[in-house]
Amino acid sequence: MGGMVLAVEHALARLRRMHVIRFFEEAAAEAWFAGKVRGSVHQSIGQEAVAVGICEGLRRDDWLASNHRGHGHAIAKGADPRAMMLELYGRRGGTCGGKGGSMHIADFSVGMLGANGVVGDGVTLALGAAHAAVIQGQDRIAAAMFGDGAMNRGPLLEALNWSAAIALPILLVCEDNHYSATTRTADVTAGPGPIARAEAFGLYAESVDGNDLDAVIEASTRVAARVRETRGPVFLHCRTYRWRGHFAPDKGAYRDPEEHARLMANDPIARYAAVLAAAGVEAGAIARVEEEARAEIAAHVADAEAAPWPEEREAFTDVQDLGAPDELARWVVA
Ligand SMILES: Cc1ncc(C[n+]2csc(CCOP(=O)(O)OP(=O)(O)O)c2C)c(N)n1
Ligand SMILES: [Mg+2]
């Protein structure tokens, strides 16, 4: 009985985390449209079960490298959504002191190596982290989240080769939402698909319904254990769909409305809520986690709007020193 109560609590916590990700990204886009958040905001709405499910298979001290659509990955890995909201607003107390913004959120304390604006390049960071774990004799593993579009970039093909050639403990997760920015990935991709591509390099590879949270957790837990035990790479293909355009202002007019409606009806959050309801979890408890998540994000937005800006003198701390002449530093800060 105690075990069942615990299982229900865990399940509700997962549902809540998916809601937190969705509300976070809705708020982020709203703030972007209001001119309060600079830079790009890429929403992963519709893909929440991949982020939450993959991280359920990872340990806190495992590494995770992300891509440009990384809010969900960071939250699922354990980064603080409040600090992330402050980061988007560029405020003091942000995950990276307000200097990174949406596409550079990194929190090494929870193993989050960072979002990354260069398609495919997060994978090379995860590869390095996996190599470091080998050299240091640790049993941690590294995971990389990247899109179907990234599969066509050199760093991905190099990572498939190198991870297998020298046996690195890395979980390569392709989050396949069918689109690369505004292009249908199938229209620009040769060959029989990502699984065949990974297998061609000798990796163990499998595919999972990325909108079925339980299925992603099952697959992730199993393949992450395989990576940890074999100290070799595994490729996991997660089939999902992004509801919004490529970035906040993109209305996604290039998509087929019928297909769009059909794929949006397959909502990973609604699906998981239905699974819990069918298992006998009270409707009130299911509704409560959604309301809690909504209230949590509203509070973070209020905090971010009220938070102080970073001190001007912090402009040159924690950034790579490229040897800017003192003159230039004085001019920028003045
Ligand atoms: C090296 C590089 N080329 C092009 C871009 C522009 N760009 C940003 S996201 C993107 C598409 C990425 O597609 P995918 O990997 O499937 O990720 P998704 O946006 O679908 O999550 C492109 C081409 C970039 N950021 N970096
Ligand atoms: Mg994609």
Coordinates of C-alpha atoms and ligand atoms in Angstrom, one line a residue:
M1 CA 0.0 0.0 0.0
G2 CA 2.8 2.4 1.0
G3 CA 4.6 1.5 -2.3
M4 CA 1.4 2.3 -4.3
V5 CA 1.0 5.7 -2.6
L6 CA 4.6 6.4 -3.4
A7 CA 4.2 5.4 -7.0
V8 CA 1.2 7.7 -7.3
E9 CA 3.2 10.5 -5.8
H10 CA 6.0 9.9 -8.3
A11 CA 3.6 9.8 -11.2
L12 CA 1.9 13.1 -10.1
A13 CA 5.3 14.7 -9.8
R14 CA 6.1 13.7 -13.4
L15 CA 2.8 15.1 -14.6
R16 CA 3.5 18.3 -12.7
R17 CA 7.0 18.6 -14.2
M18 CA 5.5 18.3 -17.7
H19 CA 3.0 21.1 -16.8
V20 CA 5.8 23.2 -15.4
I21 CA 7.7 22.9 -18.7
R22 CA 4.6 23.8 -20.7
F23 CA 3.6 26.8 -18.6
F24 CA 7.3 28.0 -18.5
E25 CA 7.5 28.1 -22.2
E26 CA 4.1 29.7 -22.7
A27 CA 5.2 32.4 -20.2
A28 CA 8.6 32.7 -22.0
A29 CA 6.9 33.3 -25.4
E30 CA 4.5 35.8 -23.9
A31 CA 7.4 37.7 -22.3
W32 CA 9.2 37.6 -25.6
F33 CA 6.2 39.1 -27.5
A34 CA 6.0 41.8 -24.7
G35 CA 9.6 42.7 -25.4
K36 CA 10.7 41.7 -21.9
V37 CA 12.9 38.8 -23.0
R38 CA 15.6 39.2 -25.6
G39 CA 17.1 36.8 -28.0
S40 CA 15.2 33.8 -29.4
V41 CA 12.7 31.7 -27.5
H42 CA 12.2 28.2 -29.0
Q43 CA 9.2 26.3 -27.4
S44 CA 9.2 22.5 -27.0
I45 CA 5.5 22.4 -26.3
G46 CA 4.2 18.9 -27.3
Q47 CA 7.6 17.3 -26.5
E48 CA 7.5 17.4 -22.7
A49 CA 7.4 13.6 -22.3
V50 CA 10.7 13.2 -24.0
A51 CA 12.5 15.6 -21.7
V52 CA 10.9 14.2 -18.5
G53 CA 11.1 10.6 -19.6
I54 CA 14.8 10.8 -20.6
C55 CA 15.9 12.5 -17.4
E56 CA 14.0 9.8 -15.4
G57 CA 16.5 7.4 -16.7
L58 CA 19.5 9.5 -15.8
R59 CA 21.2 10.2 -12.4
R60 CA 21.6 13.7 -11.1
D61 CA 25.3 13.4 -11.6
D62 CA 25.0 12.2 -15.2
W63 CA 25.7 14.9 -17.8
L64 CA 23.1 16.2 -20.2
A65 CA 23.8 18.4 -23.3
S66 CA 21.0 20.1 -25.0
N67 CA 20.1 22.1 -28.1
H68 CA 18.4 25.4 -28.9
R69 CA 15.0 24.0 -27.7
G70 CA 16.3 23.3 -24.2
H71 CA 14.0 24.7 -21.5
G72 CA 12.3 21.3 -21.0
H73 CA 15.6 19.4 -20.9
A74 CA 17.0 21.8 -18.2
I75 CA 13.9 21.7 -16.0
A76 CA 13.7 17.9 -16.3
K77 CA 17.4 17.5 -15.4
G78 CA 16.7 19.5 -12.2
A79 CA 17.6 23.1 -13.0
D80 CA 15.5 25.6 -11.0
P81 CA 12.7 27.1 -13.2
R82 CA 12.7 30.3 -11.1
A83 CA 16.3 30.9 -11.8
M84 CA 15.7 30.0 -15.4
M85 CA 12.9 32.6 -15.7
L86 CA 15.2 35.2 -14.2
E87 CA 17.9 34.1 -16.7
L88 CA 15.5 34.7 -19.6
Y89 CA 14.7 38.2 -18.2
G90 CA 18.5 38.8 -17.9
R91 CA 18.3 39.5 -14.2
R92 CA 20.5 38.9 -11.2
G93 CA 19.9 35.5 -9.8
G94 CA 19.4 33.9 -13.2
T95 CA 20.9 30.5 -13.8
C96 CA 23.9 32.1 -15.6
G97 CA 23.7 35.5 -13.8
G98 CA 21.4 36.8 -16.6
K99 CA 24.1 36.6 -19.2
G100 CA 23.1 33.6 -21.1
G101 CA 19.4 33.7 -21.9
S102 CA 17.3 31.0 -23.3
M103 CA 19.9 29.4 -25.5
H104 CA 22.7 29.2 -23.0
I105 CA 21.1 27.9 -19.9
A106 CA 23.7 25.7 -18.1
D107 CA 23.7 24.4 -14.6
F108 CA 26.6 22.1 -13.8
S109 CA 25.3 21.5 -10.3
V110 CA 22.6 19.3 -11.8
G111 CA 24.7 18.0 -14.7
M112 CA 23.1 20.3 -17.3
L113 CA 25.9 21.2 -19.7
G114 CA 23.9 23.8 -21.4
A115 CA 21.5 24.7 -24.2
N116 CA 23.3 25.3 -27.5
G117 CA 22.4 27.5 -30.4
V118 CA 24.6 25.6 -32.9
V119 CA 22.7 22.7 -34.3
G120 CA 24.5 19.5 -33.4
D121 CA 27.2 20.9 -31.3
G122 CA 25.7 20.0 -27.9
V123 CA 26.5 16.4 -28.9
T124 CA 30.2 17.1 -29.1
L125 CA 30.1 18.5 -25.5
A126 CA 28.4 15.4 -24.3
L127 CA 31.0 13.3 -26.1
G128 CA 33.8 15.2 -24.2
A129 CA 32.0 14.7 -20.9
A130 CA 31.6 11.0 -21.6
H131 CA 35.3 10.8 -22.4
A132 CA 36.2 12.7 -19.2
A133 CA 34.1 10.2 -17.2
V134 CA 36.2 7.4 -18.8
I135 CA 39.5 9.1 -18.1
Q136 CA 38.5 9.9 -14.5
G137 CA 37.2 6.3 -13.9
Q138 CA 33.7 7.5 -13.0
D139 CA 30.5 5.5 -13.6
R140 CA 28.6 8.6 -14.8
I141 CA 27.3 8.7 -18.3
A142 CA 26.6 11.6 -20.7
A143 CA 23.4 12.1 -22.7
A144 CA 22.8 14.4 -25.6
M145 CA 19.4 15.7 -26.8
F146 CA 19.3 16.8 -30.4
G147 CA 16.7 17.1 -33.2
D148 CA 16.0 15.2 -36.4
G149 CA 17.5 18.2 -38.3
A150 CA 20.8 17.8 -36.3
M151 CA 21.1 14.2 -37.7
N152 CA 22.1 15.8 -41.0
R153 CA 25.0 17.7 -39.5
G154 CA 28.7 16.7 -39.4
P155 CA 29.0 16.7 -35.6
L156 CA 26.3 14.1 -35.3
L157 CA 27.9 11.8 -37.8
E158 CA 31.3 12.3 -36.2
A159 CA 29.8 11.6 -32.7
L160 CA 28.2 8.4 -34.0
N161 CA 31.6 7.3 -35.3
W162 CA 33.7 8.4 -32.5
S163 CA 31.5 7.2 -29.6
A164 CA 31.5 3.7 -31.2
A165 CA 35.1 3.7 -32.3
I166 CA 36.6 4.4 -28.9
A167 CA 33.6 3.2 -26.8
L168 CA 32.2 6.2 -24.9
P169 CA 29.4 6.0 -22.3
I170 CA 27.0 8.3 -24.1
L171 CA 23.2 8.1 -24.7
L172 CA 22.4 9.9 -28.0
V173 CA 18.8 11.0 -28.0
C174 CA 17.2 12.1 -31.2
E175 CA 14.1 14.1 -30.5
D176 CA 12.3 13.7 -33.8
N177 CA 9.6 16.3 -34.3
H178 CA 9.6 16.0 -38.1
Y179 CA 10.8 19.5 -38.8
S180 CA 14.2 21.3 -39.0
A181 CA 13.2 24.9 -38.4
T182 CA 10.8 25.4 -41.2
T183 CA 11.8 22.5 -43.4
R184 CA 10.2 19.0 -43.4
T185 CA 13.2 16.9 -42.4
A186 CA 12.1 14.0 -44.7
D187 CA 12.5 16.4 -47.7
V188 CA 16.2 17.0 -47.1
T189 CA 17.3 13.6 -45.7
A190 CA 18.8 10.7 -47.5
G191 CA 18.6 7.1 -46.5
P192 CA 16.2 4.9 -44.5
G193 CA 16.1 6.9 -41.3
P194 CA 18.0 7.6 -38.0
I195 CA 18.0 4.1 -36.6
A196 CA 19.7 2.7 -39.7
R197 CA 22.1 5.6 -39.6
A198 CA 23.1 4.8 -36.0
E199 CA 23.3 1.1 -36.7
A200 CA 25.6 1.7 -39.7
F201 CA 28.1 3.0 -37.2
G202 CA 27.6 -0.1 -35.0
L203 CA 25.5 1.5 -32.3
Y204 CA 22.7 -0.3 -30.5
A205 CA 19.6 1.7 -31.5
E206 CA 15.9 1.7 -30.8
S207 CA 12.8 3.9 -31.4
V208 CA 10.1 4.9 -28.9
D209 CA 6.8 6.8 -28.9
G210 CA 8.1 10.1 -27.5
N211 CA 4.6 11.2 -26.5
D212 CA 4.1 8.2 -24.2
L213 CA 5.8 9.1 -20.9
D214 CA 5.8 5.6 -19.5
A215 CA 7.3 4.2 -22.7
V216 CA 10.0 6.9 -22.7
I217 CA 10.8 6.2 -19.0
E218 CA 11.0 2.5 -19.7
A219 CA 13.3 2.9 -22.7
S220 CA 15.4 5.5 -21.1
T221 CA 15.9 3.6 -17.9
R222 CA 16.9 0.5 -19.8
V223 CA 19.2 2.0 -22.3
A224 CA 20.9 4.4 -19.8
A225 CA 21.6 1.3 -17.7
R226 CA 23.1 -0.4 -20.8
V227 CA 25.3 2.6 -21.5
R228 CA 26.5 2.6 -17.8
E229 CA 27.2 -1.1 -17.8
T230 CA 28.8 -1.5 -21.3
R231 CA 30.6 1.9 -21.2
G232 CA 29.5 2.2 -24.9
P233 CA 27.1 4.3 -26.8
V234 CA 23.4 3.8 -27.4
F235 CA 21.1 5.7 -29.8
L236 CA 17.5 6.3 -28.8
H237 CA 15.0 7.8 -31.3
C238 CA 12.0 9.5 -29.8
R239 CA 9.1 10.2 -32.1
T240 CA 7.3 13.4 -31.1
Y241 CA 5.9 16.7 -32.5
R242 CA 6.3 20.3 -31.7
W243 CA 3.1 22.3 -31.5
R244 CA 4.5 25.8 -32.1
G245 CA 6.5 27.2 -34.9
H246 CA 10.3 27.1 -34.9
F247 CA 10.6 30.1 -32.6
A248 CA 8.1 32.4 -30.8
P249 CA 7.1 34.6 -33.8
D250 CA 6.9 31.7 -36.3
K251 CA 3.3 30.7 -37.0
G252 CA 4.2 27.5 -38.7
A253 CA 2.3 28.3 -41.9
Y254 CA 4.5 25.7 -43.8
R255 CA 2.7 22.8 -42.1
D256 CA -0.2 20.8 -43.4
P257 CA -3.1 21.9 -41.2
E258 CA -4.7 18.4 -41.2
E259 CA -1.5 16.7 -40.1
H260 CA -0.9 19.4 -37.6
A261 CA -4.3 18.9 -36.0
R262 CA -3.9 15.2 -36.0
L263 CA -0.5 15.3 -34.3
M264 CA -1.5 17.9 -31.8
A265 CA -4.4 15.7 -30.7
N266 CA -1.7 13.3 -29.4
D267 CA -0.8 15.5 -26.4
P268 CA 1.7 13.8 -24.1
I269 CA 0.4 15.6 -21.0
A270 CA -3.3 14.8 -21.6
R271 CA -2.2 11.2 -22.4
Y272 CA -0.4 10.8 -19.2
A273 CA -3.2 12.4 -17.2
A274 CA -5.6 9.8 -18.8
V275 CA -3.2 7.0 -17.8
L276 CA -3.3 8.2 -14.2
A277 CA -7.1 8.5 -14.2
A278 CA -7.4 5.0 -15.7
A279 CA -5.2 3.7 -12.9
G280 CA -7.5 5.2 -10.3
V281 CA -5.8 8.5 -9.4
E282 CA -8.3 11.0 -8.2
A283 CA -9.4 13.7 -10.7
G284 CA -8.8 16.3 -8.0
A285 CA -5.2 15.3 -7.6
I286 CA -4.6 15.4 -11.3
A287 CA -6.2 18.8 -11.6
R288 CA -4.3 20.1 -8.6
V289 CA -0.8 19.5 -10.0
E290 CA -1.7 21.4 -13.1
E291 CA -2.9 24.4 -11.0
E292 CA 0.2 24.2 -8.8
A293 CA 2.4 24.3 -11.9
R294 CA 0.5 27.3 -13.3
A295 CA 0.8 29.2 -10.0
E296 CA 4.5 28.3 -9.7
I297 CA 5.3 29.8 -13.1
A298 CA 3.2 32.9 -12.5
A299 CA 5.2 33.5 -9.3
H300 CA 8.5 33.0 -11.2
V301 CA 7.4 35.6 -13.8
A302 CA 6.4 38.1 -11.1
D303 CA 9.8 37.5 -9.4
A304 CA 11.7 37.9 -12.7
E305 CA 9.9 41.2 -13.5
A306 CA 10.8 42.5 -10.0
A307 CA 14.3 41.2 -9.9
P308 CA 17.3 43.6 -10.1
W309 CA 19.5 43.8 -13.2
P310 CA 23.1 42.5 -12.8
E311 CA 25.7 45.0 -11.7
E312 CA 27.4 46.7 -14.7
R313 CA 30.8 45.6 -13.3
E314 CA 29.7 42.0 -13.6
A315 CA 29.7 42.3 -17.4
F316 CA 33.2 40.8 -17.7
T317 CA 33.0 38.1 -15.0
D318 CA 32.3 34.5 -15.8
V319 CA 32.8 35.2 -19.5
Q320 CA 35.6 33.9 -21.7
D321 CA 38.4 36.4 -21.7
L322 CA 39.4 37.0 -25.3
G323 CA 41.9 39.6 -24.2
A324 CA 39.8 42.7 -24.8
P325 CA 42.0 45.7 -24.4
D326 CA 41.4 47.7 -21.2
E327 CA 40.2 50.6 -23.4
L328 CA 37.4 48.5 -24.9
A329 CA 36.4 47.2 -21.4
R330 CA 36.2 50.8 -20.2
W331 CA 34.1 51.8 -23.2
V332 CA 31.6 49.0 -22.8
V333 CA 31.1 49.4 -19.1
A334 CA 31.0 53.2 -19.1
Ligands
LIG1 C1 25.0 25.0 -37.5 C2 23.7 25.6 -37.6 N1 23.0 25.7 -38.8 C3 21.8 26.2 -38.9 C4 21.2 26.8 -37.7 C5 19.8 27.5 -37.8 N2 18.9 26.5 -37.2 C6 18.5 26.7 -35.9 S1 17.5 25.4 -35.4 C7 17.5 24.7 -36.9 C8 16.8 23.4 -37.2 C9 17.0 22.4 -36.2 O1 16.2 21.3 -36.4 P1 16.2 20.1 -35.4 O2 17.6 19.7 -35.1 O3 15.2 19.1 -35.9 O4 15.6 20.7 -34.0 P2 14.1 21.3 -33.7 O5 14.2 22.8 -34.0 O6 13.2 20.6 -34.6 O7 13.9 21.1 -32.3 C10 18.3 25.4 -37.8 C11 18.6 25.0 -39.2 C12 22.0 26.8 -36.5 N3 21.4 27.3 -35.4 N4 23.2 26.2 -36.5
MG2 MG 13.3 18.8 -35.5

